[in-house]
Short mmCIF file of C-alpha atoms in Angstrom, two decimals:
data_model
loop_
_atom_site.label_atom_id
_atom_site.label_comp_id
_atom_site.label_asym_id
_atom_site.label_seq_id
_atom_site.Cartn_x
_atom_site.Cartn_y
_atom_site.Cartn_z
CA MET N 417 89.82 100.12 109.89
CA SER N 418 86.91 97.93 111.10
CA GLN N 419 87.45 94.39 112.37
CA PHE N 420 85.51 93.05 109.37
CA TYR N 421 87.85 94.60 106.83
CA LYS N 422 90.89 93.59 108.85
CA LYS N 423 89.66 90.00 108.49
CA ILE N 424 89.21 90.45 104.75
CA ILE N 425 92.76 91.81 104.40
CA TYR N 426 94.05 88.91 106.51
CA LEU N 427 92.24 86.39 104.31
CA LEU N 428 93.65 87.92 101.11
CA ILE N 429 97.12 87.77 102.60
CA ILE N 430 96.63 84.06 103.41
CA VAL N 431 95.43 83.36 99.88
CA CYS N 432 98.07 85.38 98.05
CA LEU N 433 101.27 84.98 100.00
CA PRO N 434 101.82 81.27 99.30
CA PHE N 435 101.78 82.13 95.58
CA CYS N 436 104.19 84.98 96.18
CA LEU N 437 106.79 83.53 98.55
CA ASN N 438 109.12 82.58 95.73
CA ALA N 439 108.06 85.43 93.50
CA GLN N 440 109.64 88.79 92.81
CA SER N 441 107.10 90.73 90.77
CA VAL N 442 103.36 91.19 91.34
CA LEU N 443 101.07 92.94 88.85
CA TYR N 444 97.85 94.26 90.45
CA VAL N 445 94.99 95.19 88.09
CA TYR N 446 92.29 97.69 89.02
CA GLY N 447 89.34 99.21 87.17
CA ASP N 448 87.37 102.43 87.14
CA VAL N 449 83.58 102.67 87.36
CA SER N 450 81.19 105.26 88.76
CA ALA N 451 78.46 104.43 91.26
CA ASP N 452 75.89 104.41 88.46
CA GLY N 453 77.94 102.01 86.32
CA LYS N 454 79.67 104.41 83.92
CA ILE N 455 83.04 103.08 82.65
CA PRO N 456 85.30 104.94 83.07
CA SER N 457 83.91 107.10 85.86
CA GLY N 458 84.99 110.29 84.06
CA GLU N 459 84.08 113.39 86.06
CA GLN N 460 82.26 111.31 88.66
CA GLU N 461 83.83 109.81 91.76
CA PRO N 462 85.33 106.34 91.11
CA PHE N 463 83.47 103.63 93.02
CA HIS N 464 85.15 100.92 95.11
CA GLN N 465 88.42 100.68 93.16
CA MET N 466 90.38 98.79 95.86
CA ARG N 467 93.50 100.81 95.05
CA LEU N 468 96.75 99.86 96.74
CA ASN N 469 97.46 103.42 97.85
CA ASP N 470 94.00 103.85 99.39
CA THR N 471 94.22 103.94 103.20
CA ASP N 472 90.44 104.21 103.64
CA ILE N 473 88.29 101.35 104.95
CA LEU N 474 87.75 99.95 101.43
CA GLY N 475 91.31 100.51 100.31
CA MET N 476 94.07 97.93 99.96
CA SER N 477 97.00 99.77 101.54
CA GLN N 478 97.46 97.12 104.25
CA PHE N 479 97.49 94.40 101.62
CA LEU N 480 100.26 96.29 99.81
CA GLU N 481 102.22 96.62 103.05
CA ALA N 482 101.96 92.87 103.63
CA LEU N 483 103.32 92.10 100.17
CA GLU N 484 106.15 94.59 100.51
CA GLU N 485 107.10 93.16 103.91
CA VAL N 486 108.18 89.99 102.12
CA ASN N 487 110.18 92.05 99.63
CA LEU N 488 107.85 91.79 96.66
CA ASP N 489 107.93 94.33 93.87
CA VAL N 490 104.27 95.31 93.42
CA ARG N 491 103.09 97.27 90.39
CA GLU N 492 99.58 98.58 89.92
CA ILE N 493 97.99 99.05 86.49
CA TYR N 494 94.63 100.29 85.18
CA ASP N 495 92.86 97.51 83.27
CA GLN N 496 92.15 99.69 80.22
CA GLU N 497 95.88 100.32 79.85
CA LEU N 498 96.83 96.64 80.18
CA ILE N 499 97.40 94.25 77.31
CA LEU N 500 98.00 90.69 78.46
CA ASN N 501 100.69 89.36 76.18
CA SER N 502 103.92 87.43 76.58
CA LYS N 503 105.93 90.65 76.79
CA THR N 504 103.78 92.03 79.62
CA LEU N 505 103.88 88.80 81.63
CA LYS N 506 107.54 88.01 80.96
CA THR N 507 108.67 89.81 84.12
CA VAL N 508 105.55 89.05 86.21
CA ASP N 509 105.40 86.22 88.74
CA VAL N 510 101.90 86.84 90.14
CA LEU N 511 98.95 88.47 88.36
CA ILE N 512 96.13 89.78 90.59
CA LEU N 513 92.80 90.63 88.97
CA ALA N 514 91.22 92.92 91.53
CA SER N 515 88.53 95.50 90.63
CA ASN N 516 88.83 95.14 86.85
CA GLN N 517 85.95 95.63 84.36
CA ARG N 518 87.61 95.14 80.98
CA VAL N 519 86.64 91.96 79.13
CA PHE N 520 89.89 90.33 78.07
CA SER N 521 90.19 88.84 74.59
CA LYS N 522 90.52 85.14 73.78
CA GLU N 523 94.10 85.82 72.71
CA GLU N 524 94.88 87.38 76.09
CA ALA N 525 93.24 84.47 77.90
CA GLU N 526 95.40 82.02 75.97
CA VAL N 527 98.54 83.95 76.88
CA VAL N 528 97.57 83.75 80.56
CA ARG N 529 96.88 80.01 80.24
CA VAL N 530 100.35 79.36 78.84
CA TRP N 531 101.92 81.65 81.43
CA VAL N 532 100.18 79.83 84.31
CA LYS N 533 101.23 76.46 82.89
CA LYS N 534 104.83 77.66 83.02
CA GLY N 535 104.49 78.60 86.70
CA GLY N 536 102.76 81.98 86.82
CA GLY N 537 100.47 82.61 89.78
CA LEU N 538 96.95 83.93 89.15
CA VAL N 539 94.84 85.44 91.97
CA VAL N 540 91.28 86.63 91.21
CA TRP N 541 88.37 87.97 93.24
CA SER N 542 85.01 89.39 92.22
CA ASP N 543 82.31 91.66 93.63
CA SER N 544 79.14 93.28 92.30
CA GLY N 545 80.68 96.60 93.38
CA PHE N 546 83.05 96.37 90.42
CA GLY N 547 80.04 97.28 88.27
CA GLY N 548 78.88 100.14 90.49
CA GLU N 549 76.76 100.74 93.60
CA TYR N 550 74.27 97.87 93.93
CA LYS N 551 71.39 100.20 94.79
CA LEU N 552 71.88 101.84 91.41
CA VAL N 553 73.02 99.01 89.11
CA GLY N 554 71.79 95.94 90.99
CA VAL N 555 73.66 93.34 93.01
CA ASP N 556 73.30 91.00 90.04
CA ASN N 557 75.10 93.30 87.58
CA PRO N 558 77.58 91.15 85.65
CA THR N 559 80.36 93.66 84.90
CA GLY N 560 83.02 92.43 87.31
CA ARG N 561 82.40 88.72 86.93
CA ILE N 562 82.29 88.87 83.12
CA SER N 563 85.74 90.45 83.19
CA ASP N 564 87.09 87.77 85.53
CA ASN N 565 85.38 84.90 83.73
CA SER N 566 87.00 85.89 80.46
CA ILE N 567 90.24 84.68 82.07
CA THR N 568 89.20 82.09 84.68
CA GLU N 569 86.72 79.95 82.72
CA GLN N 570 89.54 78.21 80.85
CA PHE N 571 90.78 76.97 84.24
CA GLY N 572 87.34 75.58 85.12
CA MET N 573 86.28 78.46 87.40
CA HIS N 574 83.17 80.55 86.67
CA PHE N 575 82.17 83.39 88.99
CA LEU N 576 78.44 83.45 89.75
CA THR N 577 76.17 86.28 90.90
CA ASP N 578 77.30 88.14 94.00
CA ASN N 579 75.27 86.73 96.91
CA GLY N 580 74.92 90.14 98.52
CA ALA N 581 72.64 89.01 101.37
CA GLY N 582 74.72 86.07 102.51
CA ASN N 583 77.32 85.58 105.23
CA TYR N 584 78.73 82.07 105.10
CA LEU N 585 81.20 79.95 107.01
CA VAL N 586 84.09 78.04 105.43
CA GLN N 587 85.89 75.51 107.59
CA ASN N 588 85.38 72.07 106.00
CA TYR N 589 87.97 71.30 103.34
CA THR N 590 88.27 68.41 100.89
CA GLU N 591 92.01 67.93 101.37
CA ASP N 592 95.09 69.18 103.19
CA HIS N 593 96.25 72.41 101.59
CA PHE N 594 98.29 75.51 102.44
CA LEU N 595 95.02 77.45 102.85
CA ASN N 596 94.08 75.23 105.82
CA ASN N 597 97.62 74.91 107.13
CA PHE N 598 97.73 71.40 105.64
CA ASN N 599 95.00 70.24 108.03
CA LYS N 600 91.63 69.75 106.32
CA ASN N 601 89.92 68.91 109.63
CA GLY N 602 91.26 71.66 111.84
CA GLY N 603 92.79 74.35 109.72
CA ILE N 604 91.94 77.98 109.07
CA ARG N 605 88.26 78.93 109.15
CA PHE N 606 86.66 82.14 107.96
CA ARG N 607 83.33 83.77 107.18
CA GLY N 608 82.60 85.37 103.85
CA GLU N 609 80.14 88.24 103.50
CA GLY N 610 78.48 88.97 100.15
CA VAL N 611 80.21 85.96 98.62
CA SER N 612 80.58 85.55 94.86
CA PHE N 613 80.33 81.80 94.55
CA ILE N 614 82.34 79.97 91.90
CA ARG N 615 81.07 77.08 89.80
CA ILE N 616 83.89 74.71 88.96
CA SER N 617 84.63 72.07 86.37
CA LYS N 618 87.82 70.30 85.29
CA PRO N 619 90.68 71.08 85.58
CA ALA N 620 89.66 73.03 88.70
CA LYS N 621 88.77 71.16 91.88
CA MET N 622 86.70 72.06 94.93
CA LEU N 623 88.80 72.82 97.98
CA ALA N 624 86.05 74.05 100.31
CA ASN N 625 82.28 74.47 100.23
CA ALA N 626 80.29 77.32 101.73
CA GLN N 627 78.32 75.92 104.65
CA ASP N 628 75.84 76.71 107.39
CA GLY N 629 77.15 78.69 110.36
CA GLY N 630 77.56 82.20 109.01
CA LEU N 631 75.97 85.17 110.75
CA VAL N 632 72.66 84.46 109.03
CA GLY N 633 72.63 80.78 109.98
CA LYS N 634 71.68 78.36 107.21
CA LEU N 635 72.66 78.70 103.59
CA ILE N 636 69.96 80.46 101.58
CA VAL N 637 69.55 80.21 97.82
CA ILE N 638 67.43 83.00 96.34
CA PRO N 639 66.50 82.13 92.74
CA ASN N 640 64.70 85.41 92.14
CA LEU N 641 67.21 88.27 92.14
CA ALA N 642 64.37 90.78 92.35
CA ASN N 643 63.56 89.36 95.78
CA LEU N 644 67.21 89.61 96.76
CA GLN N 645 67.23 93.26 95.70
CA LYS N 646 64.13 93.86 97.80
CA MET N 647 65.80 92.28 100.84
CA LEU N 648 68.92 94.40 100.41
CA PHE N 649 66.98 97.65 100.10
CA GLN N 650 65.00 96.81 103.22
CA LYS N 651 68.23 96.15 105.10
CA GLY N 652 69.91 99.30 103.76
#
């Protein structure tokens, strides 16, 4: 496994473990899409599923090992087979929305809201790859983020377009928090590649901003996604 993906796994462990330390059951949700955006992939090869049993460079087997090392019971489920209701979440302590594509209903979102209010832990990440290979479906394809936003918007968090050309530094925090080892001025720092930025509103609050200092230097905002596509193809 490359150093880059080892860092990604390490970051996910940092983010997730504090939610899980007092938990027993983790439900991990994955999706199924082909490189050209077909859902499900059918006879084609599934694209970038981030499965827990996948030991390849894009797999999540090390993440699973980290969770199991702290004695968590981790269950994986295909998003099309999942119904988020009180019965499903009754025995779940942490819900992880990983590579999902299904758009959850308003009723399901409300169930998750109530569950979180009672102490449930929700972990979500997004990537344009959850809609297929960017060279085929575009880095701005909305499939993955629409699925996530159907749950997260009620908490004041809206996933934006995958910034596929960016590599940004995060080290300045707004407050002491477990993510920075309770030291906003000298805690954990990391770089994010291909970041999916999140727009927040109440009740969410900003913990850290993306900032200059990534591998590409200054922050770059590209309003025209066609230009971003052109840049990515030139790089690829």
